[in-house]
mmCIF file of C-alpha atoms in Angstrom:
data_model
loop_
_atom_site.group_PDB
_atom_site.id
_atom_site.type_symbol
_atom_site.label_atom_id
_atom_site.label_comp_id
_atom_site.label_asym_id
_atom_site.label_seq_id
_atom_site.Cartn_x
_atom_site.Cartn_y
_atom_site.Cartn_z
ATOM 1 C CA MET A 1 21.872 50.277 -36.607
ATOM 2 C CA ARG A 2 25.008 52.303 -37.106
ATOM 3 C CA GLN A 3 26.419 53.750 -33.948
ATOM 4 C CA GLN A 4 27.928 57.202 -33.491
ATOM 5 C CA TRP A 5 29.756 57.765 -30.246
ATOM 6 C CA GLY A 6 31.099 60.834 -28.469
ATOM 7 C CA ARG A 7 33.102 61.011 -25.262
ATOM 8 C CA THR A 8 32.430 63.015 -22.125
ATOM 9 C CA ALA A 9 33.078 62.706 -18.418
ATOM 10 C CA ALA A 10 30.402 62.308 -15.785
ATOM 11 C CA VAL A 11 30.270 61.846 -12.060
ATOM 12 C CA VAL A 12 27.529 59.364 -11.203
ATOM 13 C CA LEU A 13 26.700 57.841 -7.830
ATOM 14 C CA GLY A 14 29.890 59.159 -6.305
ATOM 15 C CA ALA A 15 32.197 57.498 -8.856
ATOM 16 C CA THR A 16 33.864 59.276 -11.778
ATOM 17 C CA ILE A 17 33.387 57.196 -14.901
ATOM 18 C CA GLY A 18 34.270 58.097 -18.505
ATOM 19 C CA LEU A 19 31.017 57.862 -20.422
ATOM 20 C CA ALA A 20 30.156 58.140 -24.086
ATOM 21 C CA THR A 21 27.404 60.354 -25.406
ATOM 22 C CA ALA A 22 24.724 58.948 -27.671
ATOM 23 C CA THR A 23 23.230 60.632 -30.698
ATOM 24 C CA VAL A 24 19.681 61.059 -29.518
ATOM 25 C CA GLY A 25 18.251 63.741 -31.758
ATOM 26 C CA GLY A 26 14.530 64.211 -31.883
ATOM 27 C CA VAL A 27 13.753 62.878 -28.425
ATOM 28 C CA ALA A 28 13.436 64.960 -25.269
ATOM 29 C CA VAL A 29 16.024 64.165 -22.621
ATOM 30 C CA ALA A 30 14.499 62.601 -19.524
ATOM 31 C CA GLN A 31 15.846 63.406 -16.087
ATOM 32 C CA ALA A 32 16.921 60.407 -14.023
ATOM 33 C CA GLY A 33 14.447 59.822 -11.238
ATOM 34 C CA GLY A 34 16.572 57.479 -9.135
ATOM 35 C CA VAL A 35 17.139 53.792 -9.511
ATOM 36 C CA THR A 36 14.771 52.630 -6.807
ATOM 37 C CA ALA A 37 11.513 54.268 -7.881
ATOM 38 C CA ALA A 38 8.459 52.015 -7.731
ATOM 39 C CA PRO A 39 7.326 50.140 -10.858
ATOM 40 C CA ALA A 40 4.429 51.537 -12.870
ATOM 41 C CA ARG A 41 2.293 48.793 -11.363
ATOM 42 C CA SER A 42 3.298 49.062 -7.735
ATOM 43 C CA ALA A 43 5.078 46.068 -6.222
ATOM 44 C CA ASP A 44 5.998 45.282 -2.620
ATOM 45 C CA ASP A 45 8.348 47.960 -1.361
ATOM 46 C CA GLY A 46 9.679 46.011 1.599
ATOM 47 C CA GLY A 47 13.336 45.651 2.503
ATOM 48 C CA TYR A 48 15.898 43.902 0.376
ATOM 49 C CA ASP A 49 15.760 40.127 0.140
ATOM 50 C CA GLY A 50 18.820 38.209 1.236
ATOM 51 C CA SER A 51 21.913 39.007 3.241
ATOM 52 C CA GLN A 52 25.457 39.651 2.115
ATOM 53 C CA ASP A 53 27.746 36.664 1.982
ATOM 54 C CA GLU A 54 30.854 38.217 0.522
ATOM 55 C CA GLY A 55 33.323 35.762 1.962
ATOM 56 C CA GLN A 56 31.618 32.446 1.254
ATOM 57 C CA ASP A 57 32.546 30.551 -1.924
ATOM 58 C CA GLU A 58 30.260 27.532 -1.945
ATOM 59 C CA SER A 59 30.314 26.789 -5.643
ATOM 60 C CA ARG A 60 33.081 25.438 -7.782
ATOM 61 C CA ASN A 61 35.100 27.691 -10.082
ATOM 62 C CA GLU A 62 33.918 26.924 -13.618
ATOM 63 C CA SER A 63 36.493 26.972 -16.426
ATOM 64 C CA GLN A 64 36.332 29.970 -18.757
ATOM 65 C CA ASP A 65 35.341 29.708 -22.382
ATOM 66 C CA GLY A 66 38.343 30.379 -24.586
ATOM 67 C CA GLY A 67 36.326 32.431 -27.077
ATOM 68 C CA SER A 68 36.423 36.211 -26.915
ATOM 69 C CA ASP A 69 33.508 38.604 -27.067
ATOM 70 C CA GLU A 70 33.312 41.091 -29.903
ATOM 71 C CA ALA A 71 34.440 44.698 -29.492
ATOM 72 C CA GLN A 72 36.209 44.259 -26.187
ATOM 73 C CA ASP A 73 38.120 47.271 -24.969
ATOM 74 C CA GLY A 74 40.429 45.880 -22.363
ATOM 75 C CA GLY A 75 37.834 46.112 -19.589
ATOM 76 C CA SER A 76 37.712 49.917 -19.631
ATOM 77 C CA ASP A 77 34.960 51.633 -17.654
ATOM 78 C CA THR A 78 33.831 53.771 -20.546
ATOM 79 C CA ALA A 79 30.111 53.487 -21.039
ATOM 80 C CA GLN A 80 28.833 53.300 -24.561
ATOM 81 C CA GLY A 81 25.888 55.407 -25.626
ATOM 82 C CA GLY A 82 23.076 54.504 -27.978
ATOM 83 C CA GLY A 83 23.210 54.250 -31.719
ATOM 84 C CA ALA A 84 22.008 57.005 -34.034
ATOM 85 C CA ARG A 85 18.241 56.984 -34.007
ATOM 86 C CA THR A 86 16.642 56.038 -37.320
ATOM 87 C CA SER A 87 13.192 55.958 -38.877
ATOM 88 C CA TRP A 88 12.761 52.345 -37.696
ATOM 89 C CA THR A 89 9.291 52.295 -36.093
ATOM 90 C CA GLY A 90 7.036 49.901 -34.288
ATOM 91 C CA GLU A 91 5.054 49.410 -37.492
ATOM 92 C CA ASP A 92 8.254 48.501 -39.330
ATOM 93 C CA ALA A 93 9.253 46.096 -36.576
ATOM 94 C CA ALA A 94 5.858 44.400 -36.583
ATOM 95 C CA ALA A 95 5.976 44.023 -40.361
ATOM 96 C CA TYR A 96 9.476 42.563 -40.359
ATOM 97 C CA TRP A 97 9.260 40.246 -37.352
ATOM 98 C CA THR A 98 6.735 37.741 -38.574
ATOM 99 C CA PRO A 99 6.014 34.600 -36.514
ATOM 100 C CA GLN A 100 8.252 32.667 -38.898
ATOM 101 C CA ARG A 101 11.231 35.007 -38.486
ATOM 102 C CA MET A 102 10.841 34.998 -34.718
ATOM 103 C CA ALA A 103 10.803 31.214 -34.600
ATOM 104 C CA ALA A 104 13.947 31.049 -36.756
ATOM 105 C CA ALA A 105 15.975 33.336 -34.471
ATOM 106 C CA ILE A 106 18.982 31.787 -32.705
ATOM 107 C CA ALA A 107 20.912 32.568 -29.538
ATOM 108 C CA PRO A 108 23.822 35.054 -29.974
ATOM 109 C CA ALA A 109 27.255 33.589 -30.725
ATOM 110 C CA HIS A 110 28.727 34.739 -27.405
ATOM 111 C CA GLY A 111 25.691 33.909 -25.279
ATOM 112 C CA ARG A 112 24.235 30.731 -23.879
ATOM 113 C CA THR A 113 24.663 28.261 -26.733
ATOM 114 C CA VAL A 114 23.711 25.171 -24.711
ATOM 115 C CA SER A 115 21.156 23.054 -26.546
ATOM 116 C CA ARG A 116 18.883 20.340 -25.279
ATOM 117 C CA THR A 117 20.352 16.869 -25.709
ATOM 118 C CA SER A 118 17.392 15.068 -24.124
ATOM 119 C CA PRO A 119 13.810 16.011 -23.231
ATOM 120 C CA ALA A 120 13.815 18.877 -20.748
ATOM 121 C CA PRO A 121 12.331 17.948 -17.354
ATOM 122 C CA LEU A 122 10.032 20.966 -17.250
ATOM 123 C CA THR A 123 6.578 20.986 -15.751
ATOM 124 C CA GLY A 124 3.468 23.076 -16.185
ATOM 125 C CA ARG A 125 2.711 23.035 -12.485
ATOM 126 C CA SER A 126 3.509 25.864 -10.119
ATOM 127 C CA GLY A 127 6.884 25.859 -8.459
ATOM 128 C CA ALA A 128 10.057 24.148 -9.623
ATOM 129 C CA LYS A 129 10.343 20.452 -10.254
ATOM 130 C CA LYS A 130 13.310 18.580 -8.798
ATOM 131 C CA THR A 131 15.588 16.751 -11.194
ATOM 132 C CA SER A 132 18.277 14.187 -10.464
ATOM 133 C CA GLY A 133 20.993 15.580 -8.250
ATOM 134 C CA ARG A 134 18.453 17.744 -6.419
ATOM 135 C CA VAL A 135 18.670 20.516 -9.039
ATOM 136 C CA PRO A 136 15.266 22.143 -9.586
ATOM 137 C CA ALA A 137 13.886 22.630 -13.108
ATOM 138 C CA GLY A 138 11.985 25.608 -14.392
ATOM 139 C CA ARG A 139 8.416 25.294 -15.604
ATOM 140 C CA HIS A 140 6.829 26.468 -18.809
ATOM 141 C CA PHE A 141 4.170 29.136 -18.389
ATOM 142 C CA ASP A 142 2.518 31.931 -20.360
ATOM 143 C CA GLY A 143 5.017 34.582 -19.327
ATOM 144 C CA ILE A 144 4.625 38.053 -17.834
ATOM 145 C CA PRO A 145 4.224 41.404 -19.614
ATOM 146 C CA SER A 146 7.457 42.953 -18.272
ATOM 147 C CA VAL A 147 9.711 40.198 -19.710
ATOM 148 C CA GLY A 148 9.984 39.285 -23.373
ATOM 149 C CA VAL A 149 12.219 38.459 -26.301
ATOM 150 C CA LEU A 150 14.781 40.762 -27.904
ATOM 151 C CA PHE A 151 15.094 40.063 -31.647
ATOM 152 C CA SER A 152 17.663 41.536 -34.012
ATOM 153 C CA VAL A 153 19.694 40.813 -37.150
ATOM 154 C CA ASP A 154 23.456 40.750 -36.607
ATOM 155 C CA GLY A 155 26.371 41.157 -39.015
ATOM 156 C CA ASP A 156 26.066 37.508 -40.030
ATOM 157 C CA SER A 157 22.577 38.302 -41.376
ATOM 158 C CA LYS A 158 21.059 35.780 -38.966
ATOM 159 C CA ALA A 159 18.169 36.586 -36.683
ATOM 160 C CA HIS A 160 19.206 36.518 -33.029
ATOM 161 C CA HIS A 161 17.138 35.912 -29.898
ATOM 162 C CA CYS A 162 17.774 36.989 -26.285
ATOM 163 C CA THR A 163 15.602 37.695 -23.272
ATOM 164 C CA ALA A 164 15.065 41.251 -21.981
ATOM 165 C CA SER A 165 12.959 42.968 -19.330
ATOM 166 C CA VAL A 166 11.271 46.317 -18.838
ATOM 167 C CA VAL A 167 12.986 48.541 -16.266
ATOM 168 C CA HIS A 168 11.172 51.373 -14.520
ATOM 169 C CA SER A 169 12.481 54.696 -15.858
ATOM 170 C CA PRO A 170 11.317 58.302 -16.225
ATOM 171 C CA SER A 171 10.550 57.844 -19.928
ATOM 172 C CA GLY A 172 8.986 54.418 -19.491
ATOM 173 C CA ASN A 173 10.806 53.101 -22.561
ATOM 174 C CA LEU A 174 13.838 51.308 -21.120
ATOM 175 C CA ILE A 175 14.731 47.609 -21.258
ATOM 176 C CA LEU A 176 17.623 45.609 -19.798
ATOM 177 C CA THR A 177 19.434 42.600 -21.271
ATOM 178 C CA ALA A 178 22.862 40.954 -21.293
ATOM 179 C CA GLY A 179 25.639 42.999 -22.872
ATOM 180 C CA HIS A 180 26.671 40.189 -25.204
ATOM 181 C CA CYS A 181 23.163 40.183 -26.712
ATOM 182 C CA ASN A 182 24.365 43.346 -28.519
ATOM 183 C CA PRO A 183 21.222 44.158 -30.568
ATOM 184 C CA GLY A 184 22.040 44.737 -34.221
ATOM 185 C CA SER A 185 19.841 46.007 -37.028
ATOM 186 C CA ARG A 186 16.046 45.656 -37.113
ATOM 187 C CA ALA A 187 16.088 45.262 -33.337
ATOM 188 C CA ALA A 188 12.744 44.812 -31.599
ATOM 189 C CA PHE A 189 11.405 43.867 -28.188
ATOM 190 C CA VAL A 190 8.341 41.614 -27.850
ATOM 191 C CA PRO A 191 6.887 41.635 -24.303
ATOM 192 C CA GLN A 192 5.372 38.327 -23.174
ATOM 193 C CA TYR A 193 6.278 36.789 -26.512
ATOM 194 C CA THR A 194 3.653 34.298 -27.686
ATOM 195 C CA SER A 195 4.897 31.773 -30.239
ATOM 196 C CA GLY A 196 2.976 31.677 -33.511
ATOM 197 C CA ALA A 197 0.627 34.515 -32.612
ATOM 198 C CA THR A 198 -0.472 36.711 -35.517
ATOM 199 C CA THR A 199 -0.699 39.638 -33.069
ATOM 200 C CA GLN A 200 1.533 39.748 -30.011
ATOM 201 C CA PRO A 201 -0.416 40.474 -26.788
ATOM 202 C CA TYR A 202 1.638 43.546 -25.848
ATOM 203 C CA GLY A 203 2.872 44.560 -29.276
ATOM 204 C CA ILE A 204 6.261 44.690 -30.997
ATOM 205 C CA TRP A 205 8.434 47.640 -29.995
ATOM 206 C CA ALA A 206 11.215 49.093 -32.144
ATOM 207 C CA ILE A 207 14.576 49.594 -30.433
ATOM 208 C CA ASP A 208 16.332 52.841 -31.303
ATOM 209 C CA ALA A 209 19.375 53.098 -29.007
ATOM 210 C CA LYS A 210 21.510 50.967 -26.712
ATOM 211 C CA TYR A 211 23.828 51.659 -23.772
ATOM 212 C CA ASP A 212 26.645 49.333 -22.738
ATOM 213 C CA TYR A 213 30.323 49.268 -21.803
ATOM 214 C CA PRO A 214 32.905 48.768 -24.581
ATOM 215 C CA GLY A 215 34.910 46.661 -22.117
ATOM 216 C CA ARG A 216 32.065 44.223 -21.549
ATOM 217 C CA GLY A 217 32.674 40.614 -22.452
ATOM 218 C CA THR A 218 32.100 37.032 -21.389
ATOM 219 C CA THR A 219 35.603 36.308 -20.044
ATOM 220 C CA GLY A 220 37.939 38.070 -17.626
ATOM 221 C CA PRO A 221 37.047 41.445 -16.063
ATOM 222 C CA GLY A 222 34.676 42.252 -18.930
ATOM 223 C CA ALA A 223 32.299 39.514 -17.765
ATOM 224 C CA ASP A 224 31.430 41.697 -14.740
ATOM 225 C CA LEU A 225 30.059 44.299 -17.204
ATOM 226 C CA ASP A 226 27.882 41.951 -19.230
ATOM 227 C CA PHE A 227 24.698 44.013 -19.143
ATOM 228 C CA ALA A 228 23.133 46.598 -21.424
ATOM 229 C CA PHE A 229 20.160 48.927 -21.634
ATOM 230 C CA ALA A 230 18.176 49.813 -24.733
ATOM 231 C CA THR A 231 15.409 52.290 -25.409
ATOM 232 C CA VAL A 232 12.303 51.631 -27.486
ATOM 233 C CA VAL A 233 10.157 53.956 -29.577
ATOM 234 C CA PRO A 234 6.691 54.789 -28.172
ATOM 235 C CA ASP A 235 3.889 52.978 -29.966
ATOM 236 C CA ASP A 236 1.640 54.483 -32.664
ATOM 237 C CA GLN A 237 -0.667 55.810 -29.944
ATOM 238 C CA GLY A 238 2.207 57.613 -28.244
ATOM 239 C CA ARG A 239 2.189 55.267 -25.261
ATOM 240 C CA SER A 240 5.346 54.293 -23.427
ATOM 241 C CA LEU A 241 6.290 50.637 -23.114
ATOM 242 C CA GLU A 242 6.058 50.700 -19.325
ATOM 243 C CA SER A 243 2.536 52.164 -19.384
ATOM 244 C CA VAL A 244 1.475 49.043 -21.281
ATOM 245 C CA THR A 245 3.504 46.309 -19.569
ATOM 246 C CA GLY A 246 4.484 47.661 -16.159
ATOM 247 C CA GLY A 247 8.129 47.743 -15.161
ATOM 248 C CA ASN A 248 10.595 46.185 -12.750
ATOM 249 C CA THR A 249 12.765 48.233 -10.407
ATOM 250 C CA LEU A 250 16.522 48.131 -10.982
ATOM 251 C CA THR A 251 18.107 47.418 -7.593
ATOM 252 C CA PRO A 252 21.733 46.981 -6.486
ATOM 253 C CA THR A 253 22.439 43.336 -5.712
ATOM 254 C CA PRO A 254 21.879 43.127 -1.941
ATOM 255 C CA GLY A 255 24.294 40.210 -1.461
ATOM 256 C CA TYR A 256 25.169 36.833 -2.901
ATOM 257 C CA ARG A 257 22.306 35.006 -1.216
ATOM 258 C CA ASN A 258 18.869 35.934 -2.518
ATOM 259 C CA LYS A 259 15.552 34.289 -3.260
ATOM 260 C CA VAL A 260 14.773 35.070 -6.874
ATOM 261 C CA THR A 261 12.213 34.470 -9.580
ATOM 262 C CA VAL A 262 13.899 34.026 -12.961
ATOM 263 C CA VAL A 263 11.963 34.306 -16.233
ATOM 264 C CA GLY A 264 13.466 33.585 -19.634
ATOM 265 C CA TYR A 265 12.722 32.539 -23.204
ATOM 266 C CA PRO A 266 14.780 29.664 -24.639
ATOM 267 C CA SER A 267 14.900 29.792 -28.438
ATOM 268 C CA VAL A 268 12.673 27.299 -30.207
ATOM 269 C CA ARG A 269 15.579 25.250 -31.526
ATOM 270 C CA ASN A 270 16.701 24.721 -27.934
ATOM 271 C CA ASP A 271 13.223 24.213 -26.460
ATOM 272 C CA PRO A 272 10.552 23.171 -28.982
ATOM 273 C CA GLN A 273 7.716 24.382 -26.750
ATOM 274 C CA ASP A 274 8.864 27.941 -27.550
ATOM 275 C CA ARG A 275 7.404 29.276 -24.319
ATOM 276 C CA ALA A 276 8.598 31.231 -21.323
ATOM 277 C CA VAL A 277 10.345 29.364 -18.505
ATOM 278 C CA ARG A 278 10.095 30.392 -14.855
ATOM 279 C CA CYS A 279 12.044 29.220 -11.810
ATOM 280 C CA ASP A 280 11.824 30.249 -8.148
ATOM 281 C CA THR A 281 15.211 29.485 -6.636
ATOM 282 C CA SER A 282 18.086 30.830 -4.535
ATOM 283 C CA THR A 283 21.402 32.380 -5.504
ATOM 284 C CA SER A 284 24.916 31.987 -4.176
ATOM 285 C CA ARG A 285 28.367 33.272 -5.064
ATOM 286 C CA LEU A 286 30.180 31.954 -8.132
ATOM 287 C CA SER A 287 33.476 30.878 -6.626
ATOM 288 C CA GLY A 288 36.471 33.015 -7.497
ATOM 289 C CA THR A 289 34.413 35.810 -9.060
ATOM 290 C CA ARG A 290 32.291 38.825 -8.201
ATOM 291 C CA GLN A 291 29.274 37.131 -9.771
ATOM 292 C CA LEU A 292 26.209 35.170 -8.685
ATOM 293 C CA ARG A 293 25.023 31.710 -9.657
ATOM 294 C CA MET A 294 21.725 29.904 -9.452
ATOM 295 C CA GLU A 295 20.729 26.283 -10.027
ATOM 296 C CA CYS A 296 17.658 25.536 -12.148
ATOM 297 C CA GLY A 297 17.263 23.460 -15.306
ATOM 298 C CA GLY A 298 15.707 24.535 -18.578
ATOM 299 C CA PHE A 299 17.615 27.793 -19.188
ATOM 300 C CA TYR A 300 18.938 26.952 -22.652
ATOM 301 C CA GLY A 301 20.270 29.202 -25.399
ATOM 302 C CA GLY A 302 18.112 32.308 -25.809
ATOM 303 C CA THR A 303 17.757 32.952 -22.076
ATOM 304 C CA SER A 304 20.706 35.361 -21.887
ATOM 305 C CA GLY A 305 19.374 38.552 -20.289
ATOM 306 C CA SER A 306 16.686 36.792 -18.221
ATOM 307 C CA PRO A 307 15.997 38.977 -15.149
ATOM 308 C CA TRP A 308 16.564 37.730 -11.587
ATOM 309 C CA LEU A 309 13.732 39.252 -9.565
ATOM 310 C CA THR A 310 13.420 39.593 -5.806
ATOM 311 C CA HIS A 311 10.164 40.576 -4.106
ATOM 312 C CA TYR A 312 8.247 39.299 -7.113
ATOM 313 C CA ASP A 313 4.580 40.282 -6.790
ATOM 314 C CA GLU A 314 2.161 37.774 -8.324
ATOM 315 C CA ARG A 315 -0.521 40.448 -8.616
ATOM 316 C CA THR A 316 1.467 43.140 -10.456
ATOM 317 C CA ARG A 317 3.803 40.551 -12.016
ATOM 318 C CA THR A 318 6.794 42.790 -11.334
ATOM 319 C CA GLY A 319 9.695 42.802 -8.914
ATOM 320 C CA ARG A 320 13.183 44.136 -8.257
ATOM 321 C CA ILE A 321 15.888 43.217 -10.753
ATOM 322 C CA VAL A 322 19.066 42.265 -8.867
ATOM 323 C CA GLY A 323 20.737 40.255 -11.637
ATOM 324 C CA LEU A 324 20.342 38.690 -15.085
ATOM 325 C CA ILE A 325 21.650 35.684 -16.970
ATOM 326 C CA GLY A 326 25.025 36.804 -18.311
ATOM 327 C CA GLY A 327 28.593 37.237 -17.213
ATOM 328 C CA LEU A 328 31.172 34.445 -17.378
ATOM 329 C CA ASN A 329 30.829 32.337 -20.551
ATOM 330 C CA GLY A 330 27.719 34.337 -21.415
ATOM 331 C CA GLY A 331 25.886 33.231 -18.296
ATOM 332 C CA GLY A 332 26.742 29.647 -17.442
ATOM 333 C CA PRO A 333 29.200 26.745 -17.615
ATOM 334 C CA THR A 334 29.875 24.637 -20.702
ATOM 335 C CA GLY A 335 29.314 20.913 -21.104
ATOM 336 C CA PRO A 336 26.526 18.465 -20.319
ATOM 337 C CA ASN A 337 23.569 19.733 -18.261
ATOM 338 C CA SER A 338 24.925 23.282 -18.355
ATOM 339 C CA ASP A 339 21.357 24.574 -18.655
ATOM 340 C CA ARG A 340 21.002 23.763 -14.960
ATOM 341 C CA THR A 341 23.466 26.450 -13.809
ATOM 342 C CA SER A 342 23.265 30.147 -14.654
ATOM 343 C CA TYR A 343 25.449 33.130 -13.760
ATOM 344 C CA SER A 344 24.837 36.840 -13.275
ATOM 345 C CA PRO A 345 27.035 39.923 -12.911
ATOM 346 C CA TYR A 346 26.831 41.608 -9.512
ATOM 347 C CA PHE A 347 24.796 44.814 -9.814
ATOM 348 C CA GLY A 348 26.829 47.635 -8.278
ATOM 349 C CA THR A 349 28.045 51.114 -9.162
ATOM 350 C CA GLU A 350 28.741 50.247 -12.796
ATOM 351 C CA ILE A 351 25.205 49.263 -13.763
ATOM 352 C CA MET A 352 23.710 52.120 -11.757
ATOM 353 C CA ALA A 353 25.939 54.605 -13.592
ATOM 354 C CA LEU A 354 24.901 53.106 -16.917
ATOM 355 C CA TYR A 355 21.238 53.276 -15.907
ATOM 356 C CA ALA A 356 21.640 56.960 -14.987
ATOM 357 C CA ARG A 357 23.173 57.650 -18.397
ATOM 358 C CA ALA A 358 20.486 55.774 -20.255
ATOM 359 C CA THR A 359 17.679 57.579 -18.421
ATOM 360 C CA GLN A 360 19.275 61.000 -18.898
ATOM 361 C CA GLU A 361 19.773 60.517 -22.640
ATOM 362 C CA GLY A 362 16.902 58.191 -23.440
#
């Protein structure tokens, strides 16, 4: 999708941030309803999980990947609006993204590229299985409707695969992923992706605009901005995505220590089961950064964008998004067993400002 950007200034959440306008012709502008509204399928609205631990650096400082992310802009705080909307529809997306094309998709070049070098110690039982070194491992399961796979074709003409999640919004058509996932042409979101299925359980949704920061990246200050929103086109019945799948509530990160449920989709070449992976674990601070880390095996390439959910409700299968796999090195260290450690940007003013922009224009 070609992108056409304009520049404007906005004051959002008490901070003045230079934002870009998106070309959003043909779609009514939705008014932002606040970032802490309840999901479409109501989840527990109790207090935040976890307490702030700003001064404690328990984890080691991982070395940065020398590669650079595309289209970096020196870490500027200018938000990028969505691409020009096209005639790309859900019917087009369903016709293009056949089971074979989905299975052939690979992780993005600047995302989690870690591949399995030995059989993954995942289990089908509830909970997380312990691996050597006391690091838990995720478990394969059937997935949840509000998390799925983001497919697109990039400039290298290869199909790419990331994880994305539905975020509660006034329009009901907003998803969140890692900024480096950078959806290209023929972009589509498949909630609760089911490998090999002729018909996906919650459909295939065409993406028509994205919102991110030009300064985002996977190294340096830009790694703190490694998140992006995208909007999808309503289905052929006029329904919003959220009315079909439910949505998670975007929530500022309450602190570095949280109990989270993480759901992601490793690409099939990294995990031959080609199924969702879930882990219930705890977060801490990534030493030397303003980012979070969590320990859980099985989060191979393709899991960039996986949401970190607090207050996850097993009944509604939704929660509060306080992080996602992304940030430094695209969301984790390099080297052996790097699937066992994942990173997340800290959700603060920047992501809330971007959310406000996306909901106002999307």
